[in-house]
mmCIF file of C-alpha atoms in Angstrom:
data_model
loop_
_atom_site.group_PDB
_atom_site.id
_atom_site.type_symbol
_atom_site.label_atom_id
_atom_site.label_comp_id
_atom_site.label_asym_id
_atom_site.label_seq_id
_atom_site.Cartn_x
_atom_site.Cartn_y
_atom_site.Cartn_z
ATOM 1 C CA UNK A 1 -95.559 46.833 -40.667
ATOM 2 C CA UNK A 2 -98.728 47.750 -38.816
ATOM 3 C CA UNK A 3 -98.492 47.517 -34.993
ATOM 4 C CA UNK A 4 -94.810 46.660 -35.129
ATOM 5 C CA UNK A 5 -95.221 43.463 -37.191
ATOM 6 C CA UNK A 6 -93.934 42.597 -40.683
ATOM 7 C CA UNK A 7 -92.946 39.644 -42.853
ATOM 8 C CA UNK A 8 -89.470 38.151 -43.009
ATOM 9 C CA UNK A 9 -88.530 35.064 -45.057
ATOM 10 C CA UNK A 10 -92.194 34.027 -45.283
ATOM 11 C CA UNK A 11 -92.702 34.295 -41.505
ATOM 12 C CA UNK A 12 -94.512 37.044 -39.628
ATOM 13 C CA UNK A 13 -92.449 38.901 -37.044
ATOM 14 C CA UNK A 14 -93.446 41.332 -34.345
ATOM 15 C CA UNK A 15 -91.539 43.410 -31.841
ATOM 16 C CA UNK A 16 -92.445 42.959 -28.192
ATOM 17 C CA UNK A 17 -91.269 45.397 -25.519
ATOM 18 C CA UNK A 18 -89.737 43.573 -22.543
ATOM 19 C CA UNK A 19 -87.875 44.653 -19.434
ATOM 20 C CA UNK A 20 -84.577 43.848 -21.193
ATOM 21 C CA UNK A 21 -85.417 45.858 -24.311
ATOM 22 C CA UNK A 22 -87.275 45.194 -27.579
ATOM 23 C CA UNK A 23 -87.376 41.537 -28.701
ATOM 24 C CA UNK A 24 -88.348 40.362 -32.192
ATOM 25 C CA UNK A 25 -90.623 37.313 -32.195
ATOM 26 C CA UNK A 26 -91.264 35.095 -35.213
ATOM 27 C CA UNK A 27 -94.956 34.201 -35.426
ATOM 28 C CA UNK A 28 -95.928 31.000 -37.297
ATOM 29 C CA UNK A 29 -98.386 31.473 -40.153
ATOM 30 C CA UNK A 30 -101.725 29.907 -39.216
ATOM 31 C CA UNK A 31 -104.469 30.029 -41.838
ATOM 32 C CA UNK A 32 -107.019 28.284 -39.577
ATOM 33 C CA UNK A 33 -106.357 30.697 -36.698
ATOM 34 C CA UNK A 34 -105.951 27.788 -34.246
ATOM 35 C CA UNK A 35 -102.415 28.611 -33.029
ATOM 36 C CA UNK A 36 -102.502 30.025 -29.472
ATOM 37 C CA UNK A 37 -99.089 31.218 -28.246
ATOM 38 C CA UNK A 38 -98.454 30.581 -24.548
ATOM 39 C CA UNK A 39 -95.745 33.106 -23.625
ATOM 40 C CA UNK A 40 -96.474 36.097 -25.871
ATOM 41 C CA UNK A 41 -100.215 36.194 -26.492
ATOM 42 C CA UNK A 42 -101.725 37.260 -29.817
ATOM 43 C CA UNK A 43 -101.662 41.056 -30.257
ATOM 44 C CA UNK A 44 -99.576 41.444 -27.071
ATOM 45 C CA UNK A 45 -96.974 44.189 -27.433
ATOM 46 C CA UNK A 46 -95.553 44.260 -23.870
ATOM 47 C CA UNK A 47 -94.616 41.635 -21.317
ATOM 48 C CA UNK A 48 -95.652 42.088 -17.690
ATOM 49 C CA UNK A 49 -92.192 43.159 -16.546
ATOM 50 C CA UNK A 50 -92.654 46.403 -18.476
ATOM 51 C CA UNK A 51 -96.031 47.050 -16.822
ATOM 52 C CA UNK A 52 -94.457 46.480 -13.397
ATOM 53 C CA UNK A 53 -91.638 48.919 -14.201
ATOM 54 C CA UNK A 54 -94.133 51.554 -15.380
ATOM 55 C CA UNK A 55 -96.151 51.190 -12.179
ATOM 56 C CA UNK A 56 -93.044 51.301 -9.990
ATOM 57 C CA UNK A 57 -91.775 54.477 -11.688
ATOM 58 C CA UNK A 58 -95.237 56.042 -11.520
ATOM 59 C CA UNK A 59 -95.446 55.238 -7.798
ATOM 60 C CA UNK A 60 -92.111 57.029 -7.340
ATOM 61 C CA UNK A 61 -93.709 60.180 -8.774
ATOM 62 C CA UNK A 62 -92.344 60.227 -12.342
ATOM 63 C CA UNK A 63 -94.589 61.776 -14.989
ATOM 64 C CA UNK A 64 -95.668 59.717 -18.016
ATOM 65 C CA UNK A 65 -93.198 61.646 -20.175
ATOM 66 C CA UNK A 66 -90.351 60.955 -17.731
ATOM 67 C CA UNK A 67 -91.215 57.236 -17.636
ATOM 68 C CA UNK A 68 -91.280 57.057 -21.448
ATOM 69 C CA UNK A 69 -87.880 58.799 -21.665
ATOM 70 C CA UNK A 70 -86.402 56.529 -18.966
ATOM 71 C CA UNK A 71 -87.521 53.314 -20.726
ATOM 72 C CA UNK A 72 -86.133 54.603 -24.034
ATOM 73 C CA UNK A 73 -82.796 55.575 -22.493
ATOM 74 C CA UNK A 74 -82.203 52.505 -20.308
ATOM 75 C CA UNK A 75 -83.922 49.716 -22.281
ATOM 76 C CA UNK A 76 -84.212 51.137 -25.795
ATOM 77 C CA UNK A 77 -87.939 50.494 -25.483
ATOM 78 C CA UNK A 78 -90.406 52.753 -27.271
ATOM 79 C CA UNK A 79 -93.337 53.004 -24.848
ATOM 80 C CA UNK A 80 -95.607 55.955 -25.596
ATOM 81 C CA UNK A 81 -97.178 58.213 -22.973
ATOM 82 C CA UNK A 82 -100.575 56.869 -24.114
ATOM 83 C CA UNK A 83 -99.500 53.284 -23.392
ATOM 84 C CA UNK A 84 -98.167 54.310 -19.982
ATOM 85 C CA UNK A 85 -101.494 56.003 -19.250
ATOM 86 C CA UNK A 86 -103.345 52.797 -20.238
ATOM 87 C CA UNK A 87 -101.175 50.754 -17.827
ATOM 88 C CA UNK A 88 -101.683 53.115 -14.879
ATOM 89 C CA UNK A 89 -105.424 53.535 -15.617
ATOM 90 C CA UNK A 90 -105.944 49.752 -15.509
ATOM 91 C CA UNK A 91 -104.432 49.661 -12.022
ATOM 92 C CA UNK A 92 -106.637 52.535 -10.877
ATOM 93 C CA UNK A 93 -109.726 50.634 -12.108
ATOM 94 C CA UNK A 94 -108.585 47.558 -10.171
ATOM 95 C CA UNK A 95 -107.966 49.690 -7.071
ATOM 96 C CA UNK A 96 -111.470 51.171 -7.275
ATOM 97 C CA UNK A 97 -112.980 47.660 -7.509
ATOM 98 C CA UNK A 98 -110.860 46.475 -4.570
ATOM 99 C CA UNK A 99 -111.803 49.515 -2.481
ATOM 100 C CA UNK A 100 -115.535 48.866 -3.059
ATOM 101 C CA UNK A 101 -115.501 45.061 -2.656
ATOM 102 C CA UNK A 102 -117.965 43.458 -0.208
ATOM 103 C CA UNK A 103 -116.536 42.628 3.232
ATOM 104 C CA UNK A 104 -117.182 39.979 5.906
ATOM 105 C CA UNK A 105 -120.149 40.610 8.199
ATOM 106 C CA UNK A 106 -118.061 40.232 11.402
ATOM 107 C CA UNK A 107 -114.377 40.836 12.177
ATOM 108 C CA UNK A 108 -112.894 39.822 15.559
ATOM 109 C CA UNK A 109 -110.338 42.681 15.458
ATOM 110 C CA UNK A 110 -109.939 45.810 13.334
ATOM 111 C CA UNK A 111 -106.932 48.135 13.592
ATOM 112 C CA UNK A 112 -107.315 51.696 12.321
ATOM 113 C CA UNK A 113 -104.611 54.288 12.001
ATOM 114 C CA UNK A 114 -103.485 57.230 9.933
ATOM 115 C CA UNK A 115 -100.027 57.706 8.411
ATOM 116 C CA UNK A 116 -98.704 60.748 6.599
ATOM 117 C CA UNK A 117 -97.342 59.983 3.143
ATOM 118 C CA UNK A 118 -95.609 62.288 0.670
ATOM 119 C CA UNK A 119 -97.799 62.447 -2.443
ATOM 120 C CA UNK A 120 -96.961 64.301 -5.638
ATOM 121 C CA UNK A 121 -99.849 66.332 -7.053
ATOM 122 C CA UNK A 122 -98.034 68.978 -9.026
ATOM 123 C CA UNK A 123 -95.798 69.400 -5.988
ATOM 124 C CA UNK A 124 -94.934 67.008 -3.175
ATOM 125 C CA UNK A 125 -97.089 67.397 -0.079
ATOM 126 C CA UNK A 126 -97.870 65.362 3.042
ATOM 127 C CA UNK A 127 -101.289 63.701 2.873
ATOM 128 C CA UNK A 128 -102.894 61.584 5.596
ATOM 129 C CA UNK A 129 -103.718 58.030 4.506
ATOM 130 C CA UNK A 130 -106.390 56.371 6.645
ATOM 131 C CA UNK A 131 -105.983 52.592 6.935
ATOM 132 C CA UNK A 132 -108.220 49.849 8.279
ATOM 133 C CA UNK A 133 -106.680 46.415 8.781
ATOM 134 C CA UNK A 134 -108.752 43.491 10.036
ATOM 135 C CA UNK A 135 -108.046 40.077 11.467
ATOM 136 C CA UNK A 136 -110.577 37.683 9.944
ATOM 137 C CA UNK A 137 -112.410 34.893 11.779
ATOM 138 C CA UNK A 138 -109.906 32.474 10.150
ATOM 139 C CA UNK A 139 -106.986 34.440 11.635
ATOM 140 C CA UNK A 140 -105.815 36.099 8.397
ATOM 141 C CA UNK A 141 -104.979 39.791 8.043
ATOM 142 C CA UNK A 142 -106.979 41.746 5.476
ATOM 143 C CA UNK A 143 -106.596 45.416 4.564
ATOM 144 C CA UNK A 144 -110.185 46.626 4.355
ATOM 145 C CA UNK A 145 -109.300 49.898 2.696
ATOM 146 C CA UNK A 146 -107.043 52.911 2.267
ATOM 147 C CA UNK A 147 -108.434 56.442 2.125
ATOM 148 C CA UNK A 148 -106.528 59.614 1.264
ATOM 149 C CA UNK A 149 -107.480 62.605 3.414
ATOM 150 C CA UNK A 150 -106.724 66.279 2.909
ATOM 151 C CA UNK A 151 -103.842 68.169 4.486
ATOM 152 C CA UNK A 152 -104.404 69.087 8.111
ATOM 153 C CA UNK A 153 -104.114 65.681 9.733
ATOM 154 C CA UNK A 154 -106.406 63.068 11.167
ATOM 155 C CA UNK A 155 -109.957 63.831 12.260
ATOM 156 C CA UNK A 156 -112.726 61.887 14.022
ATOM 157 C CA UNK A 157 -115.269 63.124 11.432
ATOM 158 C CA UNK A 158 -113.242 61.598 8.639
ATOM 159 C CA UNK A 159 -112.997 58.338 10.602
ATOM 160 C CA UNK A 160 -116.789 58.341 11.004
ATOM 161 C CA UNK A 161 -117.120 58.461 7.188
ATOM 162 C CA UNK A 162 -114.562 55.629 6.809
ATOM 163 C CA UNK A 163 -116.276 53.392 9.401
ATOM 164 C CA UNK A 164 -119.704 54.104 7.885
ATOM 165 C CA UNK A 165 -118.362 53.063 4.470
ATOM 166 C CA UNK A 166 -117.095 49.792 5.979
ATOM 167 C CA UNK A 167 -120.533 49.165 7.497
ATOM 168 C CA UNK A 168 -122.188 49.900 4.124
ATOM 169 C CA UNK A 169 -119.829 47.351 2.508
ATOM 170 C CA UNK A 170 -121.220 44.639 4.814
ATOM 171 C CA UNK A 171 -119.390 44.886 8.153
ATOM 172 C CA UNK A 172 -122.237 44.478 10.647
ATOM 173 C CA UNK A 173 -120.055 44.099 13.736
ATOM 174 C CA UNK A 174 -116.467 44.435 14.964
ATOM 175 C CA UNK A 175 -115.695 42.720 18.270
ATOM 176 C CA UNK A 176 -112.631 44.819 19.157
ATOM 177 C CA UNK A 177 -111.292 47.949 17.457
ATOM 178 C CA UNK A 178 -107.712 49.066 18.132
ATOM 179 C CA UNK A 179 -106.950 52.770 17.673
ATOM 180 C CA UNK A 180 -105.006 55.655 19.168
ATOM 181 C CA UNK A 181 -106.461 58.208 21.591
ATOM 182 C CA UNK A 182 -107.722 60.668 18.973
ATOM 183 C CA UNK A 183 -110.383 62.931 20.491
ATOM 184 C CA UNK A 184 -113.887 61.942 19.380
ATOM 185 C CA UNK A 185 -112.823 58.623 17.851
ATOM 186 C CA UNK A 186 -114.485 56.340 20.463
ATOM 187 C CA UNK A 187 -117.780 58.191 19.871
ATOM 188 C CA UNK A 188 -117.438 57.703 16.103
ATOM 189 C CA UNK A 189 -116.830 53.956 16.589
ATOM 190 C CA UNK A 190 -119.806 53.690 18.991
ATOM 191 C CA UNK A 191 -122.073 55.415 16.476
ATOM 192 C CA UNK A 192 -121.311 52.796 13.789
ATOM 193 C CA UNK A 193 -120.882 49.661 15.946
ATOM 194 C CA UNK A 194 -122.383 50.260 19.417
ATOM 195 C CA UNK A 195 -121.202 46.951 20.934
ATOM 196 C CA UNK A 196 -117.566 47.235 19.817
ATOM 197 C CA UNK A 197 -114.897 47.210 22.536
#
């Protein structure tokens, strides 16, 4: 039937892709439309375990075609490249929202550093990832953001852009900033937050 559903013995059935393979679910007939399933929602074709597997495989650098082939081979699950793209796109949208979220006006401590990470963009290459981690006034740790830089390593100019973005997202003051001895970095910090130690 359409969208993987059909009728069997007077009951509607649909196939749901799970992390243990395809599962057939019998759906009660409901003329009034009042039945609300709790585990497999109406029109849902995948359970969250599949989404998590797709994201994990994507993070390991597999292409959408490779992920689709892997799920078919290991789980017997038919997950199209289009579906995989939808799953990864939804995470990217959430990441963009998280990266632009408003921040606290004051942080007692902010740690900034750069780590080199292997990223696959056609081929695998080292890319610097700039990180800012804060300790909030309540004593909790909060990652303020992650920024991918270009090859060639860490630079004070890039840090100036990162710190300016944090200020534009609402951070008016940082009491203490912890960083390495990168040349020009103290000047960049002083330009954004003049009173920061």
